[in-house]
């Protein structure tokens, strides 16, 4: 397994070092000069409770379980973009 380590900043300015498996990358999209969106091949389901609303009345009837399918999207910025792009050169 080949991991790529990158820096992730939160909204409250905390900084973390995360990683992803390079073998799981299915696509990367250059969003702007200093930002690349990396899409991973790791489809997974997530269930959550959501309000069950009657479409006729608009009133809540209760709670229902909803399943959604996701795949990971990672935003690389600044130096991480340069390092990621250099892997293919």
Coordinates of C-alpha atoms in Angstrom, one line a residue:
X1 CA 0.0 0.0 0.0
X2 CA 1.3 3.4 -1.0
X3 CA 0.1 6.3 1.2
X4 CA 0.1 10.0 0.4
X5 CA 0.3 12.3 3.5
X6 CA -1.3 15.7 3.3
X7 CA -2.2 18.6 5.5
X8 CA -5.9 19.3 6.4
X9 CA -7.0 22.5 8.1
X10 CA -10.3 22.8 10.0
X11 CA -12.5 25.8 10.1
X12 CA -11.2 26.7 13.6
X13 CA -7.6 26.7 12.2
X14 CA -6.5 23.3 13.6
X15 CA -4.0 21.5 11.4
X16 CA -3.9 17.7 11.0
X17 CA -1.8 15.3 8.9
X18 CA -4.0 12.8 7.1
X19 CA -3.3 10.2 4.4
X20 CA -5.0 8.2 1.7
X21 CA -4.1 5.1 -0.3
X22 CA -2.8 6.2 -3.8
X23 CA -4.1 2.9 -5.2
X24 CA -7.7 4.1 -4.5
X25 CA -7.5 7.3 -6.5
X26 CA -9.9 7.1 -9.5
X27 CA -9.7 10.8 -10.5
X28 CA -8.2 14.1 -9.7
X29 CA -9.7 17.5 -10.7
X30 CA -7.6 20.7 -10.8
X31 CA -10.1 23.1 -9.2
X32 CA -7.8 26.1 -9.4
X33 CA -4.1 26.8 -9.4
X34 CA -3.5 25.8 -5.8
X35 CA -6.3 23.3 -5.3
X36 CA -6.9 19.7 -6.5
X37 CA -9.9 17.6 -5.7
X38 CA -9.0 13.9 -5.3
X39 CA -11.8 11.3 -5.7
X40 CA -11.3 7.8 -4.1
X41 CA -12.7 4.5 -5.1
X42 CA -14.1 3.7 -1.6
X43 CA -17.9 3.7 -2.1
X44 CA -19.7 3.3 1.3
X45 CA -23.2 3.6 2.7
X46 CA -24.1 5.8 5.6
X47 CA -27.5 5.7 7.4
X48 CA -29.1 8.5 9.3
X49 CA -32.4 9.3 10.9
X50 CA -34.4 12.0 9.0
X51 CA -37.8 13.4 9.5
X52 CA -40.6 11.6 7.7
X53 CA -42.8 14.4 6.4
X54 CA -46.3 13.9 4.9
X55 CA -46.1 15.4 1.4
X56 CA -49.8 16.5 1.5
X57 CA -49.8 18.3 4.8
X58 CA -46.1 19.1 5.3
X59 CA -46.3 17.8 8.8
X60 CA -43.8 15.4 10.4
X61 CA -45.2 11.9 10.8
X62 CA -42.1 10.6 12.6
X63 CA -38.6 9.5 11.9
X64 CA -37.3 7.3 9.1
X65 CA -33.9 5.7 8.4
X66 CA -32.3 7.0 5.2
X67 CA -29.3 5.4 3.5
X68 CA -27.0 7.4 1.3
X69 CA -24.0 6.3 -0.8
X70 CA -20.8 8.3 -0.7
X71 CA -17.2 8.2 -1.9
X72 CA -14.4 10.2 -0.4
X73 CA -13.5 13.5 -1.8
X74 CA -10.2 15.1 -0.6
X75 CA -9.1 18.7 -1.2
X76 CA -5.4 19.2 -1.6
X77 CA -4.0 22.7 -1.4
X78 CA -0.7 24.5 -1.8
X79 CA 2.4 22.3 -1.3
X80 CA 0.3 19.2 -1.3
X81 CA -0.8 19.9 -4.9
X82 CA 2.7 20.2 -6.1
X83 CA 3.8 17.0 -4.4
X84 CA 0.7 15.1 -5.7
X85 CA 1.3 16.3 -9.2
X86 CA 4.9 15.4 -9.1
X87 CA 4.0 11.7 -8.5
X88 CA 2.9 11.5 -12.1
X89 CA 5.9 13.3 -13.7

